[in-house]
CSV table of C-alpha atoms and ligand atoms in Angstrom, one decimal:
chain,number,residue,atom,x,y,z
A,556,MET,CA,-16.0,-5.6,13.1
A,557,GLU,CA,-17.9,-7.0,10.1
A,558,GLN,CA,-20.6,-9.6,10.3
A,559,ASN,CA,-19.4,-11.1,7.1
A,560,ASP,CA,-15.9,-11.7,8.5
A,561,THR,CA,-16.4,-15.2,9.6
A,562,LEU,CA,-14.4,-17.8,11.5
A,563,LEU,CA,-13.6,-19.4,8.2
A,564,HIS,CA,-12.1,-16.1,6.9
A,565,ARG,CA,-10.0,-15.7,10.0
A,566,GLY,CA,-8.7,-19.2,9.6
A,567,LEU,CA,-7.7,-18.6,6.0
A,568,ARG,CA,-6.0,-15.4,7.1
A,569,LYS,CA,-4.0,-17.2,9.7
A,570,ARG,CA,-2.8,-19.6,7.0
A,571,LEU,CA,-1.9,-16.6,4.8
A,572,VAL,CA,0.1,-15.1,7.6
A,573,ASP,CA,1.9,-18.4,8.3
A,574,GLY,CA,2.8,-18.5,4.6
A,575,LEU,CA,4.2,-14.9,4.8
A,576,LYS,CA,6.4,-15.9,7.8
A,577,ILE,CA,7.8,-18.8,5.8
A,578,LYS,CA,8.5,-16.4,2.9
A,579,GLY,CA,10.6,-14.3,5.3
A,580,ILE,CA,8.4,-11.6,6.7
A,581,ARG,CA,9.6,-10.9,10.3
A,582,ASP,CA,7.9,-7.7,11.4
A,583,GLU,CA,5.3,-8.9,13.9
A,584,ARG,CA,3.2,-5.7,13.5
A,585,VAL,CA,3.0,-6.4,9.7
A,586,LEU,CA,1.9,-10.0,10.3
A,587,GLU,CA,-0.6,-8.9,12.9
A,588,ALA,CA,-2.1,-6.2,10.7
A,589,ILE,CA,-2.4,-8.6,7.7
A,590,GLY,CA,-4.0,-11.1,10.2
A,591,ARG,CA,-6.7,-8.5,11.0
A,592,VAL,CA,-7.6,-6.9,7.7
A,593,PRO,CA,-10.5,-8.7,6.0
A,594,ARG,CA,-9.0,-8.9,2.5
A,595,HIS,CA,-12.0,-10.7,1.1
A,596,LEU,CA,-14.1,-7.6,1.5
A,597,PHE,CA,-11.8,-5.7,-0.9
A,598,MET,CA,-12.6,-8.0,-3.8
A,599,GLU,CA,-15.7,-8.6,-5.9
A,600,SER,CA,-17.8,-11.3,-4.2
A,601,GLY,CA,-17.3,-13.7,-7.1
A,602,PHE,CA,-13.6,-13.9,-6.2
A,603,LEU,CA,-13.8,-14.7,-2.5
A,604,ASN,CA,-11.9,-17.9,-3.0
A,605,PHE,CA,-8.9,-16.0,-4.1
A,606,ALA,CA,-8.8,-13.5,-1.3
A,607,TYR,CA,-6.4,-15.4,0.9
A,608,LYS,CA,-4.2,-16.8,-1.7
A,609,ASP,CA,-0.8,-15.0,-1.9
A,610,GLN,CA,-1.6,-13.5,-5.3
A,611,ALA,CA,-2.4,-10.1,-6.9
A,612,PHE,CA,-5.9,-9.7,-8.2
A,613,PRO,CA,-7.9,-7.5,-10.6
A,614,ILE,CA,-10.0,-4.8,-8.8
A,615,GLY,CA,-11.5,-3.0,-11.9
A,616,ALA,CA,-10.4,0.0,-13.9
A,617,GLY,CA,-7.5,-2.2,-15.1
A,618,GLN,CA,-5.9,-2.2,-11.7
A,619,THR,CA,-4.9,-4.8,-9.1
A,620,ILE,CA,-4.9,-5.3,-5.4
A,621,SER,CA,-1.2,-6.1,-4.6
A,622,GLN,CA,-0.1,-9.6,-3.7
A,623,PRO,CA,-0.1,-10.0,0.2
A,624,TYR,CA,3.6,-10.8,0.1
A,625,THR,CA,4.3,-7.5,-1.7
A,626,VAL,CA,2.1,-5.6,0.8
A,627,ALA,CA,4.0,-7.3,3.6
A,628,VAL,CA,7.5,-6.5,2.1
A,629,GLN,CA,6.6,-2.8,1.5
A,630,SER,CA,5.0,-2.4,5.0
A,631,GLN,CA,8.0,-4.0,6.6
A,632,LEU,CA,10.5,-1.9,4.7
A,633,LEU,CA,8.7,1.3,5.8
A,634,GLU,CA,9.6,0.5,9.5
A,635,ILE,CA,6.3,2.0,10.7
A,636,GLU,CA,6.2,3.6,14.1
A,637,LYS,CA,2.9,4.4,15.8
A,638,ASN,CA,1.5,7.7,14.6
A,639,ASP,CA,3.8,7.9,11.7
A,640,LYS,CA,2.4,10.2,9.0
A,641,VAL,CA,2.4,8.2,5.8
A,642,LEU,CA,1.7,9.1,2.2
A,643,GLU,CA,0.5,6.3,0.0
A,644,VAL,CA,0.6,6.8,-3.8
A,645,GLY,CA,-1.8,4.5,-5.5
A,646,THR,CA,-4.8,3.8,-3.3
A,647,GLY,CA,-6.2,1.1,-5.5
A,648,SER,CA,-8.5,-1.1,-3.5
A,649,GLY,CA,-7.5,0.5,-0.2
A,650,TYR,CA,-6.0,-2.7,1.2
A,651,GLN,CA,-2.5,-1.4,1.7
A,652,ALA,CA,-3.9,1.7,3.4
A,653,ALA,CA,-5.9,-0.5,5.8
A,654,VAL,CA,-2.8,-2.6,6.7
A,655,LEU,CA,-0.9,0.7,7.5
A,656,LEU,CA,-3.8,2.0,9.6
A,657,GLU,CA,-3.8,-1.3,11.5
A,658,MET,CA,-0.1,-0.7,12.2
A,659,GLY,CA,-1.0,2.6,13.9
A,660,ALA,CA,0.0,4.9,11.1
A,661,ARG,CA,-1.8,8.1,10.0
A,662,VAL,CA,-2.5,7.5,6.4
A,663,PHE,CA,-2.9,10.0,3.5
A,664,THR,CA,-3.6,8.1,0.3
A,665,ILE,CA,-3.9,9.4,-3.3
A,666,GLU,CA,-5.3,7.8,-6.4
A,667,ARG,CA,-5.4,9.1,-10.0
A,668,GLN,CA,-8.5,7.1,-11.1
A,669,LYS,CA,-11.7,8.7,-9.9
A,670,GLU,CA,-13.7,5.5,-10.1
A,671,LEU,CA,-11.3,3.8,-7.6
A,672,TYR,CA,-11.1,6.9,-5.4
A,673,VAL,CA,-14.9,7.2,-5.1
A,674,LYS,CA,-15.3,3.6,-4.3
A,675,VAL,CA,-12.6,3.4,-1.6
A,676,GLN,CA,-13.7,6.6,0.0
A,677,LYS,CA,-17.1,5.0,0.7
A,678,PHE,CA,-16.0,1.5,1.3
A,679,LEU,CA,-13.1,1.9,3.8
A,680,PRO,CA,-15.0,3.8,6.5
A,681,SER,CA,-17.8,1.2,6.2
A,682,ILE,CA,-15.4,-1.5,7.5
A,683,GLY,CA,-13.8,0.8,10.1
A,684,TYR,CA,-10.8,2.3,8.2
A,685,SER,CA,-10.6,6.1,7.7
A,686,PRO,CA,-7.5,7.3,5.9
A,687,ALA,CA,-7.5,10.7,4.3
A,688,CYS,CA,-8.3,10.0,0.7
A,689,PHE,CA,-7.3,12.2,-2.2
A,690,PHE,CA,-8.0,12.2,-5.9
A,691,GLY,CA,-5.1,13.5,-7.9
A,692,ASP,CA,-1.7,12.7,-9.5
A,693,GLY,CA,0.5,11.1,-6.9
A,694,TYR,CA,3.6,12.1,-8.9
A,695,LYS,CA,3.2,15.4,-7.2
A,696,GLY,CA,2.5,14.0,-3.8
A,697,LEU,CA,0.5,16.2,-1.4
A,698,PRO,CA,2.6,19.3,-0.8
A,699,SER,CA,0.1,21.0,1.5
A,700,PHE,CA,0.3,18.0,4.0
A,701,ALA,CA,4.1,17.5,3.7
A,702,PRO,CA,6.5,16.6,5.3
A,703,PHE,CA,5.8,12.9,5.7
A,704,ASP,CA,7.6,10.4,8.0
A,705,LYS,CA,7.1,7.7,5.4
A,706,ILE,CA,6.1,7.5,1.7
A,707,ILE,CA,4.9,4.3,0.0
A,708,VAL,CA,4.4,4.1,-3.8
A,709,THR,CA,2.4,1.1,-4.9
A,710,ALA,CA,2.9,1.5,-8.7
A,711,GLY,CA,6.1,1.0,-10.7
A,712,ALA,CA,7.9,4.3,-11.3
A,713,PRO,CA,10.5,4.9,-14.1
A,714,ALA,CA,12.5,6.9,-11.5
A,715,VAL,CA,12.0,8.3,-8.0
A,716,PRO,CA,9.8,11.5,-8.4
A,717,ALA,CA,11.6,14.6,-7.1
A,718,ASP,CA,8.4,16.0,-5.6
A,719,LEU,CA,8.1,12.9,-3.4
A,720,LYS,CA,11.7,13.1,-2.2
A,721,ASN,CA,11.1,16.7,-1.3
A,722,GLN,CA,8.1,15.8,0.8
A,723,LEU,CA,10.0,13.3,3.0
A,724,ARG,CA,11.1,14.6,6.3
A,725,VAL,CA,14.8,14.4,7.2
A,726,GLY,CA,15.2,10.9,8.6
A,727,GLY,CA,12.1,9.7,6.7
A,728,ARG,CA,11.9,6.6,4.4
A,729,MET,CA,10.3,6.1,1.0
A,730,VAL,CA,9.5,2.6,-0.3
A,731,ILE,CA,9.1,2.7,-4.1
A,732,PRO,CA,9.4,0.1,-6.9
A,733,VAL,CA,11.6,1.6,-9.7
A,734,GLY,CA,11.9,0.2,-13.2
A,735,ASP,CA,10.0,-0.1,-16.5
A,736,ASN,CA,6.4,-1.1,-17.1
A,737,ASN,CA,6.2,-4.6,-15.6
A,738,LYS,CA,9.5,-5.3,-13.8
A,739,GLN,CA,10.8,-3.1,-11.0
A,740,GLU,CA,13.3,-3.2,-8.2
A,741,MET,CA,12.1,-2.3,-4.7
A,742,ASN,CA,14.0,0.9,-3.6
A,743,VAL,CA,14.2,2.3,-0.1
A,744,VAL,CA,15.1,6.0,-0.2
A,745,VAL,CA,16.2,7.5,3.1
A,746,ARG,CA,16.5,11.2,3.5
A,747,VAL,CA,19.7,11.5,5.4
A,748,SER,CA,19.8,15.3,5.5
A,749,GLU,CA,18.1,18.2,3.8
A,750,ASP,CA,19.8,17.5,0.5
A,751,GLU,CA,21.3,14.0,1.0
A,752,PHE,CA,19.5,10.8,0.1
A,753,LYS,CA,20.7,7.2,0.5
A,754,THR,CA,19.1,4.3,-1.6
A,755,GLU,CA,18.9,0.6,-0.8
A,756,LYS,CA,17.6,-2.1,-3.1
A,757,HIS,CA,15.4,-4.9,-2.0
A,758,GLY,CA,14.7,-7.3,-4.9
A,759,ARG,CA,12.5,-7.5,-7.9
A,760,PHE,CA,8.7,-7.1,-8.1
A,761,MET,CA,5.9,-6.5,-10.6
A,762,PHE,CA,3.6,-3.5,-10.3
A,763,VAL,CA,1.2,-1.7,-12.7
A,764,PRO,CA,2.9,1.5,-13.9
A,765,LEU,CA,2.8,4.8,-12.1
A,766,LEU,CA,1.1,7.1,-14.6
A,767,LYS,CA,0.9,10.9,-14.9
A,768,GLY,CA,-2.3,12.9,-14.8
A,769,THR,CA,-5.8,11.8,-13.6
A,770,VAL,CA,-8.7,9.8,-15.1
A,771,ASN,CA,-12.2,11.1,-14.5
A,772,PHE,CA,-14.4,7.9,-14.9
B,45,LIG,N1,-2.2,0.0,-2.9
B,45,LIG,C1,-3.1,-0.7,-3.8
B,45,LIG,C2,-2.5,-1.3,-5.0
B,45,LIG,C3,-2.9,-0.4,-6.1
B,45,LIG,S1,-2.3,-0.8,-7.7
B,45,LIG,C4,-3.9,-1.7,-3.0
B,45,LIG,O1,-3.6,-2.0,-1.9
B,45,LIG,O2,-4.9,-2.2,-3.6
B,45,LIG,C5,-1.6,0.8,-8.1
B,45,LIG,C6,-2.6,1.9,-8.1
B,45,LIG,O3,-1.8,3.1,-8.4
B,45,LIG,C7,-3.7,1.9,-9.2
B,45,LIG,O4,-4.9,2.1,-8.6
B,45,LIG,C8,-3.4,3.1,-10.1
B,45,LIG,O5,-4.5,3.7,-10.6
B,45,LIG,C9,-2.6,4.0,-9.1
B,45,LIG,N2,-1.8,5.0,-9.7
B,45,LIG,C10,-0.9,4.9,-10.8
B,45,LIG,N3,-0.3,6.0,-11.0
B,45,LIG,C11,-0.7,6.9,-10.1
B,45,LIG,C12,-0.4,8.3,-9.8
B,45,LIG,N4,0.4,9.0,-10.5
B,45,LIG,N5,-1.0,8.9,-8.7
B,45,LIG,C13,-1.9,8.2,-8.0
B,45,LIG,N6,-2.2,6.9,-8.2
B,45,LIG,C14,-1.6,6.3,-9.2
């Protein structure tokens, strides 16, 4: 893939993956995907030493690349099948999108901050990942591409947005942290029938908030 993905990086990734197993991540496809995505390339070069620690990290524009454990939990809860059509709300660094692509999903990802959208749209294809990237308010989802098999929201929402529920196919799953500004509970919302939804809860997490509207630089 990339000439600056070295043996050292691969070794560090293997350790990261071993750590995620110990923390309870079981889905082999998630572990394999995290083992393949060169997370260090998603961070400013000055922070390379932090790339394979199980920590969130600043990526500019006041945003963060999610902690690998959080990425792993959300990816596992999505129960990705090959070719699933997945909507991601909150592109950020593009790391989560790359993990989903490695798992065989078709990824549509939306970001409300133009600076991040522009950066990711150039960067991801340069390392071999090509999701469909959109600039816009993910609260509204992507109605013209709906329905989705899966929806993942990577920012903390005060409540599950109705537009996103409506864009889930019957039988589809949405993984979304729900709560106030810096403490949320991971929710899995399953669309059981056209107008019936079932919600499961999967522990506490910390995300930056899901915000309305867009930011143009
Ligand atoms: N998935 C990202 C983590 C991103 S952090 C990664 O792997 O790096 C959350 C992101 O959600 C931020 O970039 C933030 O700007 C974005 N965000 C917040 N509210 C949003 C909204 N309504 N629509 C789209 N993106 C949003």
